[in-house]
Every structure is written in C-alpha cells, then in structure tokens.
mmCIF file of C-alpha atoms in Angstrom:
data_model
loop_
_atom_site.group_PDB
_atom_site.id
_atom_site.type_symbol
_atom_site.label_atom_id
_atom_site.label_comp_id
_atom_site.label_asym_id
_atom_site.label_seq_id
_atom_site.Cartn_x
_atom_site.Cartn_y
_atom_site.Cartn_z
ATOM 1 C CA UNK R 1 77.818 61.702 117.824
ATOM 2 C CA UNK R 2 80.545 60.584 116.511
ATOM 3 C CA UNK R 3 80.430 58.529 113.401
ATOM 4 C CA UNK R 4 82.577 55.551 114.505
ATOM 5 C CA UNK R 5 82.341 54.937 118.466
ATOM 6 C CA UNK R 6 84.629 51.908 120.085
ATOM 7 C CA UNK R 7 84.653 51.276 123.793
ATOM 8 C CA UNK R 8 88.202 52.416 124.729
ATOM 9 C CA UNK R 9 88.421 49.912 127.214
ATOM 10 C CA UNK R 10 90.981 48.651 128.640
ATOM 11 C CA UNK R 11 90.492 45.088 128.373
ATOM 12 C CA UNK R 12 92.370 42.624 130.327
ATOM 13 C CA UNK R 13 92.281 38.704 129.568
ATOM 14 C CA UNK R 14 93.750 35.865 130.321
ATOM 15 C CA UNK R 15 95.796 33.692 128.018
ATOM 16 C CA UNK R 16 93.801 31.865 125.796
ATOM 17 C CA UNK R 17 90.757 33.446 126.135
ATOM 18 C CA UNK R 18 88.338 34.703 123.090
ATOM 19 C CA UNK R 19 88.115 38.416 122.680
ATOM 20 C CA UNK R 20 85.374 40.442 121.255
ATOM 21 C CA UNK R 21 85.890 43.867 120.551
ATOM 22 C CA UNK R 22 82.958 45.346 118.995
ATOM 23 C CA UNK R 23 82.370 49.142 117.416
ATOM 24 C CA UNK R 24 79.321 51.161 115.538
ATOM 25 C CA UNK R 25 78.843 53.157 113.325
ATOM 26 C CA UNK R 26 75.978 56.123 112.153
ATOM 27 C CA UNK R 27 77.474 57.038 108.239
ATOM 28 C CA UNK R 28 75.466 54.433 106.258
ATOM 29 C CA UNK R 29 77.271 55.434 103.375
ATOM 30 C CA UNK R 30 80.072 53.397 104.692
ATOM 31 C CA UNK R 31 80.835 49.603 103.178
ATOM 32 C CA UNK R 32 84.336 49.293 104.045
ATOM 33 C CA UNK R 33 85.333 47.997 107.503
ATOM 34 C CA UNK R 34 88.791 47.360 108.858
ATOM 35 C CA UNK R 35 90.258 46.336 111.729
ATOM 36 C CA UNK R 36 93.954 47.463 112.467
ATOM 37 C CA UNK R 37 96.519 46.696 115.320
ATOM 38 C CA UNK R 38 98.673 49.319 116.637
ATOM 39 C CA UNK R 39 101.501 48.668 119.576
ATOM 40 C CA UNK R 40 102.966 51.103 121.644
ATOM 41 C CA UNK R 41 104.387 53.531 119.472
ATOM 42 C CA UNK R 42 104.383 51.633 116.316
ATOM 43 C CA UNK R 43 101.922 52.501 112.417
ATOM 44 C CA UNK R 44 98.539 50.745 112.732
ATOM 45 C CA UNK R 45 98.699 47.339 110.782
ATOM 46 C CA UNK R 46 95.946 45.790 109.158
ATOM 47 C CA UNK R 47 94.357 43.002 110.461
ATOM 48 C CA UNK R 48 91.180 42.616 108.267
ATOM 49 C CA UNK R 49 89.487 43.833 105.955
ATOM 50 C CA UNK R 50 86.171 43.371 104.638
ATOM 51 C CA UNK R 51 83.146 45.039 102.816
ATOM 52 C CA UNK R 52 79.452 44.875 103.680
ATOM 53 C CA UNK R 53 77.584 42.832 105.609
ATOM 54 C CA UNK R 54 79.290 39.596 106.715
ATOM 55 C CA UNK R 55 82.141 37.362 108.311
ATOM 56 C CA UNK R 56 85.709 36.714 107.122
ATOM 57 C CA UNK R 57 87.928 34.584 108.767
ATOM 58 C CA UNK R 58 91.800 34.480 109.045
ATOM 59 C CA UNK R 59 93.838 32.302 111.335
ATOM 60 C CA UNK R 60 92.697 33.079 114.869
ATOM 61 C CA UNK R 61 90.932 36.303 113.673
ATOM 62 C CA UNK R 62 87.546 36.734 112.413
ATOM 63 C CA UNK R 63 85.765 40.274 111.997
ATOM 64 C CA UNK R 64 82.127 40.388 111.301
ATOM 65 C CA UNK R 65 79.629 42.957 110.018
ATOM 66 C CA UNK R 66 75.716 43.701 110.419
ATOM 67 C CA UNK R 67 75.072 46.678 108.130
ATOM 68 C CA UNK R 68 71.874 46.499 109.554
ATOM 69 C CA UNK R 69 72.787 47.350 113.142
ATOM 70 C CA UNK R 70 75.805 48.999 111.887
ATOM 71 C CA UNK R 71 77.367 46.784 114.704
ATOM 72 C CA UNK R 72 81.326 45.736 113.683
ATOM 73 C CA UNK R 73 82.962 42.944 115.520
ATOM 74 C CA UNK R 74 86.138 41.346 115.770
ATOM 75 C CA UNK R 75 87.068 38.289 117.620
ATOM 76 C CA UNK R 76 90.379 36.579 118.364
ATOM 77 C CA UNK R 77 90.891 33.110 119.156
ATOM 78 C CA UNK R 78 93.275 31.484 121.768
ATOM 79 C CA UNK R 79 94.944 35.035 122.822
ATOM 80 C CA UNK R 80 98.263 35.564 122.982
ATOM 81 C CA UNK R 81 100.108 38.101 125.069
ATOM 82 C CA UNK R 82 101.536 38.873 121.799
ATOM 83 C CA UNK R 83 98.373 40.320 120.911
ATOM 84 C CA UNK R 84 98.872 43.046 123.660
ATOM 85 C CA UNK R 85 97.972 46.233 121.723
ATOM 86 C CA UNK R 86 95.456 48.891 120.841
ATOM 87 C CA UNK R 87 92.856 47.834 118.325
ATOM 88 C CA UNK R 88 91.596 50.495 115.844
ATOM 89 C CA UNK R 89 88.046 49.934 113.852
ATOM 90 C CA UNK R 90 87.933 51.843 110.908
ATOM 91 C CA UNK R 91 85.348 52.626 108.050
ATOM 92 C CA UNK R 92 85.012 53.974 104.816
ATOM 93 C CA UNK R 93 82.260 55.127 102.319
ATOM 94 C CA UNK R 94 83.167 54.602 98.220
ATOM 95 C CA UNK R 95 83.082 56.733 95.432
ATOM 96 C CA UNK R 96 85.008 59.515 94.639
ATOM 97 C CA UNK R 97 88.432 59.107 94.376
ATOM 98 C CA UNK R 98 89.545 58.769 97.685
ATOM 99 C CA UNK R 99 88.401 56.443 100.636
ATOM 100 C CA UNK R 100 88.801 58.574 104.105
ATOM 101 C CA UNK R 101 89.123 55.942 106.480
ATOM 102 C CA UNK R 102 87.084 56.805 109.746
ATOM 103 C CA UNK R 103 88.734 55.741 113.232
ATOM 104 C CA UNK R 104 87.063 54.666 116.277
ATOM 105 C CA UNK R 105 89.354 55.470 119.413
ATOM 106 C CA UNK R 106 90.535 52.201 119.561
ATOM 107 C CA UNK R 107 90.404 49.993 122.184
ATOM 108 C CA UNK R 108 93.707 48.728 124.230
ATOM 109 C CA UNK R 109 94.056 45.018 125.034
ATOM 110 C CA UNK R 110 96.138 43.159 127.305
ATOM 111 C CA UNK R 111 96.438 39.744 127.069
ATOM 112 C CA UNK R 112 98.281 38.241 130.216
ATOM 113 C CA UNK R 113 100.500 35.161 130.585
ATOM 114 C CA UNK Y 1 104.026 43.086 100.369
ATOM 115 C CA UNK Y 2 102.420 46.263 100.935
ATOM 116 C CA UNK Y 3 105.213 48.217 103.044
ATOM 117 C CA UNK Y 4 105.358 52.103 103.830
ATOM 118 C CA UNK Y 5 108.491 53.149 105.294
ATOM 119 C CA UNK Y 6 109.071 56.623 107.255
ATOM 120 C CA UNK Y 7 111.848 58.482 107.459
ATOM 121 C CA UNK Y 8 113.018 59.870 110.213
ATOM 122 C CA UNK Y 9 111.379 57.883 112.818
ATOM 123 C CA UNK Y 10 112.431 60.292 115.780
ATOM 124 C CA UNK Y 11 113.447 63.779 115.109
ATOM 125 C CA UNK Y 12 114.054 66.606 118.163
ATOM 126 C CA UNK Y 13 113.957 69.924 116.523
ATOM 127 C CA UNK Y 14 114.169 73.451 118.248
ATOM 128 C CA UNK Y 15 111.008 75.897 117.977
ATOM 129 C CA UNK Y 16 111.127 78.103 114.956
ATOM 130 C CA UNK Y 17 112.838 75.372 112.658
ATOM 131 C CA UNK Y 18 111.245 73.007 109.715
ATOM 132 C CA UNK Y 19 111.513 69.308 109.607
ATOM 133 C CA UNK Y 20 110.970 67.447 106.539
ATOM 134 C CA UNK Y 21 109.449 63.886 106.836
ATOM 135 C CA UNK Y 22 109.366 61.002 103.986
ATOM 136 C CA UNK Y 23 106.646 58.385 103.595
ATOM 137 C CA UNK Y 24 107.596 55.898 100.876
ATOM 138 C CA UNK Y 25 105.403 53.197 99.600
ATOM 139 C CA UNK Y 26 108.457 50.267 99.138
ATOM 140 C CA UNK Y 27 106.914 47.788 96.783
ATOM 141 C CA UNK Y 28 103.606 49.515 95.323
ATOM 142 C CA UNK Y 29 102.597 52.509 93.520
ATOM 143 C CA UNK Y 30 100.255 55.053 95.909
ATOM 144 C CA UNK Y 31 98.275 57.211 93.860
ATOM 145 C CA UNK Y 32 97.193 58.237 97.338
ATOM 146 C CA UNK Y 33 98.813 58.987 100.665
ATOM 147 C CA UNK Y 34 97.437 59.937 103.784
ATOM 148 C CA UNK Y 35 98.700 62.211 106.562
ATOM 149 C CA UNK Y 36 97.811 61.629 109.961
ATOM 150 C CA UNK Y 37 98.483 62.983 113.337
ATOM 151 C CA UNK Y 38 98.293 61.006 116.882
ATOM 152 C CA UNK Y 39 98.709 62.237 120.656
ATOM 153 C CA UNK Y 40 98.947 59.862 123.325
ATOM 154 C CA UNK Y 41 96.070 57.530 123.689
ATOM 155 C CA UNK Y 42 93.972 59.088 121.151
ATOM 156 C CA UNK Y 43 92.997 57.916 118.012
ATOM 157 C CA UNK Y 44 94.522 58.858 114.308
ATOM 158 C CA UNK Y 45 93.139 62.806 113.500
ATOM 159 C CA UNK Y 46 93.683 62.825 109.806
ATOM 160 C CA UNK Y 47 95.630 65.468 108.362
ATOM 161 C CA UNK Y 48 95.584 65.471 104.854
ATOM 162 C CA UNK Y 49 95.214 63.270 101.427
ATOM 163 C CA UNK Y 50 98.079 63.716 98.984
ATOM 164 C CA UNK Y 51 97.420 63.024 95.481
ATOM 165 C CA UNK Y 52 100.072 62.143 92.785
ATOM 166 C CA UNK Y 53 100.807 65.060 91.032
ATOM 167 C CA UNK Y 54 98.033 67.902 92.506
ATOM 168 C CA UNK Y 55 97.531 69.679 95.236
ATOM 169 C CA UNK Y 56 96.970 67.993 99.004
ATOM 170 C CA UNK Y 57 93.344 68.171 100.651
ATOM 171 C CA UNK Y 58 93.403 69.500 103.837
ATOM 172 C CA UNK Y 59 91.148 68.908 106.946
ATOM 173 C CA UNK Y 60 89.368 71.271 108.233
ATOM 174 C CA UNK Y 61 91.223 73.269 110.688
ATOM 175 C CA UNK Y 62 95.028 72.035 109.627
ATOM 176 C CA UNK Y 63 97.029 74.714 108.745
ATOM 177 C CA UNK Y 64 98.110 74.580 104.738
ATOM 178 C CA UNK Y 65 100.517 76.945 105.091
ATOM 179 C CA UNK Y 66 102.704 75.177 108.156
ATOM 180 C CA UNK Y 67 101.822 72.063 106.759
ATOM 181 C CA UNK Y 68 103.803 71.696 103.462
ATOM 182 C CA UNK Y 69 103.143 68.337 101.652
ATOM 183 C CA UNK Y 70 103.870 67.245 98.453
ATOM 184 C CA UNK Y 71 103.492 64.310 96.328
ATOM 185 C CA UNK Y 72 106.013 64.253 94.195
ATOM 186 C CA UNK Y 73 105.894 60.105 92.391
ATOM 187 C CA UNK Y 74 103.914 57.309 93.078
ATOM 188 C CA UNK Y 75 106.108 56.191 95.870
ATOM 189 C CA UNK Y 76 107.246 59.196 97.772
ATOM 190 C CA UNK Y 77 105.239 61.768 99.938
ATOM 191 C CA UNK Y 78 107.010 64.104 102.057
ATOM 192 C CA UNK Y 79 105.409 66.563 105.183
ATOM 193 C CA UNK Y 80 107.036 69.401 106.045
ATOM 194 C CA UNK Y 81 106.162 71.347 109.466
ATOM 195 C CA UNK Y 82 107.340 74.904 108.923
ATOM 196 C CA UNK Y 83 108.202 76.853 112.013
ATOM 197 C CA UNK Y 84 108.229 74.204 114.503
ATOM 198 C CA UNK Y 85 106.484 75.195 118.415
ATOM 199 C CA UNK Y 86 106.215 72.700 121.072
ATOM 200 C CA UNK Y 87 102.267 72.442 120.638
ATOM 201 C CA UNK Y 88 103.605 70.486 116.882
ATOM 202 C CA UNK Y 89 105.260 67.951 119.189
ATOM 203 C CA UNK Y 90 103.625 64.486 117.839
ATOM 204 C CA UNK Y 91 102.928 61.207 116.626
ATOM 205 C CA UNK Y 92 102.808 62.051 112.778
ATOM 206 C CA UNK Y 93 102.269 58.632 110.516
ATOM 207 C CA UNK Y 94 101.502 58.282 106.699
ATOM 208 C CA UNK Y 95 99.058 55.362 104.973
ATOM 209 C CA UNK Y 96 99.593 54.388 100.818
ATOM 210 C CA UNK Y 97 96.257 53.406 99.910
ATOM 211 C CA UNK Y 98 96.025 50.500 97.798
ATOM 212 C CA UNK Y 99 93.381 50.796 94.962
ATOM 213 C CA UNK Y 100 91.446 47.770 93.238
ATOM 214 C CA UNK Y 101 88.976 48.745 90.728
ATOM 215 C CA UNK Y 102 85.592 49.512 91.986
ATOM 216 C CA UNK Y 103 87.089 48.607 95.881
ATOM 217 C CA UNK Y 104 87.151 50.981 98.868
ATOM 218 C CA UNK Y 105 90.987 51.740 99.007
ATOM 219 C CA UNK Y 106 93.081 49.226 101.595
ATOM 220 C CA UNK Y 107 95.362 51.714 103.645
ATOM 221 C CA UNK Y 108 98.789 50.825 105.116
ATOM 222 C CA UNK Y 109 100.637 52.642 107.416
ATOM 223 C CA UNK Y 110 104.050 53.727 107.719
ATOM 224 C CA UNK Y 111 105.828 52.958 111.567
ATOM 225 C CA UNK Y 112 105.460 57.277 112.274
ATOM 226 C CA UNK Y 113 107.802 59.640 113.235
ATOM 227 C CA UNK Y 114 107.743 60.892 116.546
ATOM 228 C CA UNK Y 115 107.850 64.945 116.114
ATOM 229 C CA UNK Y 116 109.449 66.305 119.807
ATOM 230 C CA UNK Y 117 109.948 70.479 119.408
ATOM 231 C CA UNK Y 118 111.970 71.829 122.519
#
C-alpha cells in the first residue's frame, strides 16, 4: 500500500461548481499536509498548507484534515477553468532534519467554460 | 516571495554527454533542496535531499555516481547527469524547503527542466 493514495481521476466540472478532491494516508507519523497545483509541464505550486487535524481557509480554497481517518480534503469554490490542472496531496512526518514530502499521484482537473 | 528558479528549462543532449542543471532559491536561504524526477502523468519520484555544505542523500535505487549533486551555498544546488542515455530523458524539478523552528519544512518548487537525450 502505498502511503499516500489520491484517486487519479480525471475529473471534469462545470464552471462554477465546488470540487472535492480528497486523499489518505497510512504513515501516522505524518502532521504535515499540503496541497500543490501543477499545470501541464510547469513545478508544483503550493496551494495550502496545514498541520494536524483541521480546516484552513484561503480565498476560494479550503483543505481539511481528519488525523483520525487519515482522510485529506481539499475543496475549491466557484471553479474556474483557470484551475485546469493536476492536483498533488502531499505529506510529511517531523523530526530529523529534513521533511520528505510524500506525493499522492495527483489527480487532474478540468474545469470547463 | 518564496521563488526557485531552474536553469535550463529545456536542454536536448546526445547519449554519452553530461548536463549540468541549476536550482536557485531567489529570495531565501535553503538549507535544503530537493531533487525530483517526473515522467508523464506520474507523480514526483524523489531523487535526492541536498544539504548545505555535506554530502546529498540518495533514494534508494538512484544512481550516486550518474547523479552528481552538489550544494554548494544556501541558494544554489546544481544536478549533474553524467553519461546521458535516452532512458535519463525527463521531467527533473528541484524544491528549497523553507524551515520555521519546530515546523515541518514548506517546499517550493522550481518550473523543471525538461531532460530529452537523443
């Protein structure tokens, strides 16, 4: 199993619509969640970033995180066809001195017009 | 803030030759860099972690000796692939980490270089 697993979709939406992409995770060593956006030949960029359990919030993006379930979510708002990429969950455990980030496949989004 | 620039961002290279890539953290200090490699519609396989001033840490199964990387300032990284063959045609992209004290490092990634050996 691997240790972060994302539905590789593809998902297709209409303008406007809300979109949940959702991952898990097995390592529960791990605290630190991200979610990045990558386009087509582009460096991942990072959307969000959080640690532990919880919800954080910015603009029309809002990742959440159930430790419990080891269940990570993000959700965006009003979707653009800008948005029109792969998204990338990623965790990481701490201590040490480095933070190995752990990918899940990622999950390609379309958002049409 | 928070930019990583890579240089080149397309190189075409015959088999046999080395290529030299550049990851440069533009307006923060990286203690630690990251290495990873990408084929088509799969997700980042990382490579290696650079560290300031020591030695890289590679993954298991990627090849010290073909690739070269060195750390040599708080801004600059560079990956070398030594002897070039097609099957070393990729996506190759660095991440700076960004460190706050007793925080799980925030990585950002460079744009990648696209690695094509003929």
């Amino acid at each position: 199993q691997k240790e972060v697993e994302q539905d590789p979709g593809p998902l297709s939406v209409p303008e406007g619509a809300i979109v949940s992409l959702n991952c898990t995770y097995s390592n529960s060593a791990f605290q630190y969640f991200m979610w990045y956006r990558q386009y087509s030949r582009k460096g991942p960029e990072l959307l969000m970033y959080t640690y532990s359990s919880g919800n954080k919030e910015d603009g029309r993006f809002t990742a959440q995180v159930d430790k419990s379930s080891k269940y990570i979510s993000l959700f965006i708002r009003d979707s653009q066809p800008s948005d029109s990429a792969t998204y990338l969950c990623a965790s990481s455990g701490s201590g040490g001195s480095n933070y190995k980030l752990t990918f899940g496949k990622g999950t390609l989004l379309t958002v049409n017009p | 803030g928070a930019v990583v620039s890579q240089h080149p961002s397309r190189v075409i290279c015959k088999s046999g030759t080395s290529v030299k890539i550049e990851c440069r953290s533009l307006d923060f200090q990286a203690t630690t860099m990251f290495w990873y490699r990408q084929f088509p519609k799969q997700s980042l396989m990382l490579m290696a972690t650079s560290n300031e001033g020591s030695k890289a840490t590679y993954e298991q199964g990627v090849e010290k000796d073909k690739f070269l990387i060195n750390h040599a300032s708080l801004t600059l990284s560079t990956l070398t692939v030594t002897s070039a063959h097609p099957e070393d045609s990729s996506f190759y992209i660095c991440s700076a980490e960004t460190r706050t004290s007793g925080k799980g490092g925030e990585q950002y990634f460079g744009p990648g270089t696209r690695l094509t050996v003929t």
